[in-house]
Amino acid sequence: MKTFEGTLDAAGLRFAIVVSRFNEMVSRQLVEGARDCLRRHSADDDQLTLAWVPGAWEIPLVAQRLARSGEFDALICLGAVIRGATAHFDYVAGQAAAGVARAALDTGVPITFGILTTDTVDQALERAGLKAGNKGFDAALAAIEMANLGRGLASAFRPPANGRAASLAPEAAARR
Ligand code: INI
């Protein structure tokens, strides 16, 4: 049986983080968690790009643009959408999630989802380095695994004749 599983070695891989400034105290901790994870898994700091956007709503467009550049093996999206008194939360959180998923599917580049969607600030802080871990770290770990899985799949399966590459990150793979 052929089995594929991405390793957790980030050496030589290129990552971009897209993070929203809204609820910045939380977002900064998520970025720290992601950077900590990348460092601990041997990523090179000069292979990391960081893009700040105003809010989670703006994350998908920038993620899609960076993914399309072909410069990255994987992207990590970070932010915090915290429920308020109105339905605004549902629109922002829902579209951020749908947009990130679409950017990944449209480009073939792995894009992980570290955007917190919580009812309270405390719940967000707990997931940004306090008692519930750091979801930025987790999203970076998933990005490393998916980037390596993409490499493994790219070398095992040829792109089909219609030109759509089998690689999770076809442009990045082509540059290697
Ligand atoms: N953006 C967030 O990232 N988190 C939030 O909690 C949030 N709330 O609650 O409003 C939020 N709103 C801003 C939104 O993402 C856009 O930046 C804004 O609507 C401009 O397009």
PDB file of C-alpha atoms in Angstrom, residues 84-154:
ATOM      1  CA  GLY A  84     -20.408  41.047  19.450  1.00  0.00           C
ATOM      2  CA  ALA A  85     -23.985  42.164  19.939  1.00  0.00           C
ATOM      3  CA  THR A  86     -24.928  42.005  16.261  1.00  0.00           C
ATOM      4  CA  ALA A  87     -24.827  39.520  13.381  1.00  0.00           C
ATOM      5  CA  HIS A  88     -21.589  41.083  12.087  1.00  0.00           C
ATOM      6  CA  PHE A  89     -19.590  38.212  13.609  1.00  0.00           C
ATOM      7  CA  ASP A  90     -21.414  35.622  11.528  1.00  0.00           C
ATOM      8  CA  TYR A  91     -20.716  37.391   8.255  1.00  0.00           C
ATOM      9  CA  VAL A  92     -17.048  38.058   8.982  1.00  0.00           C
ATOM     10  CA  ALA A  93     -16.287  34.620  10.448  1.00  0.00           C
ATOM     11  CA  GLY A  94     -18.253  32.743   7.789  1.00  0.00           C
ATOM     12  CA  GLN A  95     -16.744  34.567   4.844  1.00  0.00           C
ATOM     13  CA  ALA A  96     -13.227  34.435   6.249  1.00  0.00           C
ATOM     14  CA  ALA A  97     -13.492  30.658   6.579  1.00  0.00           C
ATOM     15  CA  ALA A  98     -15.128  30.173   3.183  1.00  0.00           C
ATOM     16  CA  GLY A  99     -12.665  32.540   1.512  1.00  0.00           C
ATOM     17  CA  VAL A 100      -9.602  30.837   2.933  1.00  0.00           C
ATOM     18  CA  ALA A 101     -10.910  27.434   1.856  1.00  0.00           C
ATOM     19  CA  ARG A 102     -11.640  28.779  -1.625  1.00  0.00           C
ATOM     20  CA  ALA A 103      -8.199  30.362  -1.965  1.00  0.00           C
ATOM     21  CA  ALA A 104      -6.594  27.008  -1.172  1.00  0.00           C
ATOM     22  CA  LEU A 105      -8.808  25.040  -3.545  1.00  0.00           C
ATOM     23  CA  ASP A 106      -8.478  27.575  -6.353  1.00  0.00           C
ATOM     24  CA  THR A 107      -4.690  27.794  -6.165  1.00  0.00           C
ATOM     25  CA  GLY A 108      -3.711  24.298  -5.026  1.00  0.00           C
ATOM     26  CA  VAL A 109      -1.535  25.790  -2.315  1.00  0.00           C
ATOM     27  CA  PRO A 110      -2.122  24.543   1.245  1.00  0.00           C
ATOM     28  CA  ILE A 111      -3.572  27.338   3.370  1.00  0.00           C
ATOM     29  CA  THR A 112      -4.204  26.591   7.014  1.00  0.00           C
ATOM     30  CA  PHE A 113      -6.883  28.180   9.151  1.00  0.00           C
ATOM     31  CA  GLY A 114      -5.752  29.736  12.413  1.00  0.00           C
ATOM     32  CA  ILE A 115      -8.515  32.318  12.614  1.00  0.00           C
ATOM     33  CA  LEU A 116     -10.180  32.095  16.006  1.00  0.00           C
ATOM     34  CA  THR A 117     -13.957  32.410  16.096  1.00  0.00           C
ATOM     35  CA  THR A 118     -14.999  32.819  19.707  1.00  0.00           C
ATOM     36  CA  ASP A 119     -17.827  34.160  21.825  1.00  0.00           C
ATOM     37  CA  THR A 120     -15.580  36.102  24.192  1.00  0.00           C
ATOM     38  CA  VAL A 121     -12.196  37.809  24.398  1.00  0.00           C
ATOM     39  CA  ASP A 122     -11.208  35.381  27.151  1.00  0.00           C
ATOM     40  CA  GLN A 123     -11.851  32.396  24.890  1.00  0.00           C
ATOM     41  CA  ALA A 124      -9.686  34.011  22.231  1.00  0.00           C
ATOM     42  CA  LEU A 125      -6.837  34.745  24.647  1.00  0.00           C
ATOM     43  CA  GLU A 126      -6.985  31.193  25.995  1.00  0.00           C
ATOM     44  CA  ARG A 127      -6.360  29.934  22.446  1.00  0.00           C
ATOM     45  CA  ALA A 128      -3.576  32.423  21.777  1.00  0.00           C
ATOM     46  CA  GLY A 129      -0.999  31.128  24.214  1.00  0.00           C
ATOM     47  CA  LEU A 130      -2.837  30.623  27.501  1.00  0.00           C
ATOM     48  CA  LYS A 131      -4.571  27.519  28.815  1.00  0.00           C
ATOM     49  CA  ALA A 132      -5.942  26.220  25.516  1.00  0.00           C
ATOM     50  CA  GLY A 133      -2.604  26.296  23.675  1.00  0.00           C
ATOM     51  CA  ASN A 134      -1.804  28.513  20.724  1.00  0.00           C
ATOM     52  CA  LYS A 135      -3.808  28.032  17.537  1.00  0.00           C
ATOM     53  CA  GLY A 136      -1.146  29.929  15.613  1.00  0.00           C
ATOM     54  CA  PHE A 137       1.326  27.197  16.517  1.00  0.00           C
ATOM     55  CA  ASP A 138      -1.192  24.532  15.455  1.00  0.00           C
ATOM     56  CA  ALA A 139      -1.911  26.239  12.131  1.00  0.00           C
ATOM     57  CA  ALA A 140       1.820  26.492  11.385  1.00  0.00           C
ATOM     58  CA  LEU A 141       2.311  22.812  12.203  1.00  0.00           C
ATOM     59  CA  ALA A 142      -0.489  21.866   9.813  1.00  0.00           C
ATOM     60  CA  ALA A 143       1.109  24.081   7.143  1.00  0.00           C
ATOM     61  CA  ILE A 144       4.456  22.289   7.493  1.00  0.00           C
ATOM     62  CA  GLU A 145       2.790  18.888   7.210  1.00  0.00           C
ATOM     63  CA  MET A 146       0.702  19.900   4.198  1.00  0.00           C
ATOM     64  CA  ALA A 147       3.671  21.484   2.408  1.00  0.00           C
ATOM     65  CA  ASN A 148       5.650  18.260   2.765  1.00  0.00           C
ATOM     66  CA  LEU A 149       2.667  16.139   1.793  1.00  0.00           C
ATOM     67  CA  GLY A 150       2.377  18.268  -1.342  1.00  0.00           C
ATOM     68  CA  ARG A 151       6.015  17.596  -2.190  1.00  0.00           C
ATOM     69  CA  GLY A 152       5.531  13.864  -1.710  1.00  0.00           C
ATOM     70  CA  LEU A 153       2.422  13.783  -3.874  1.00  0.00           C
ATOM     71  CA  ALA A 154       4.056  15.927  -6.556  1.00  0.00           C
TER      72      ALA A 154
END
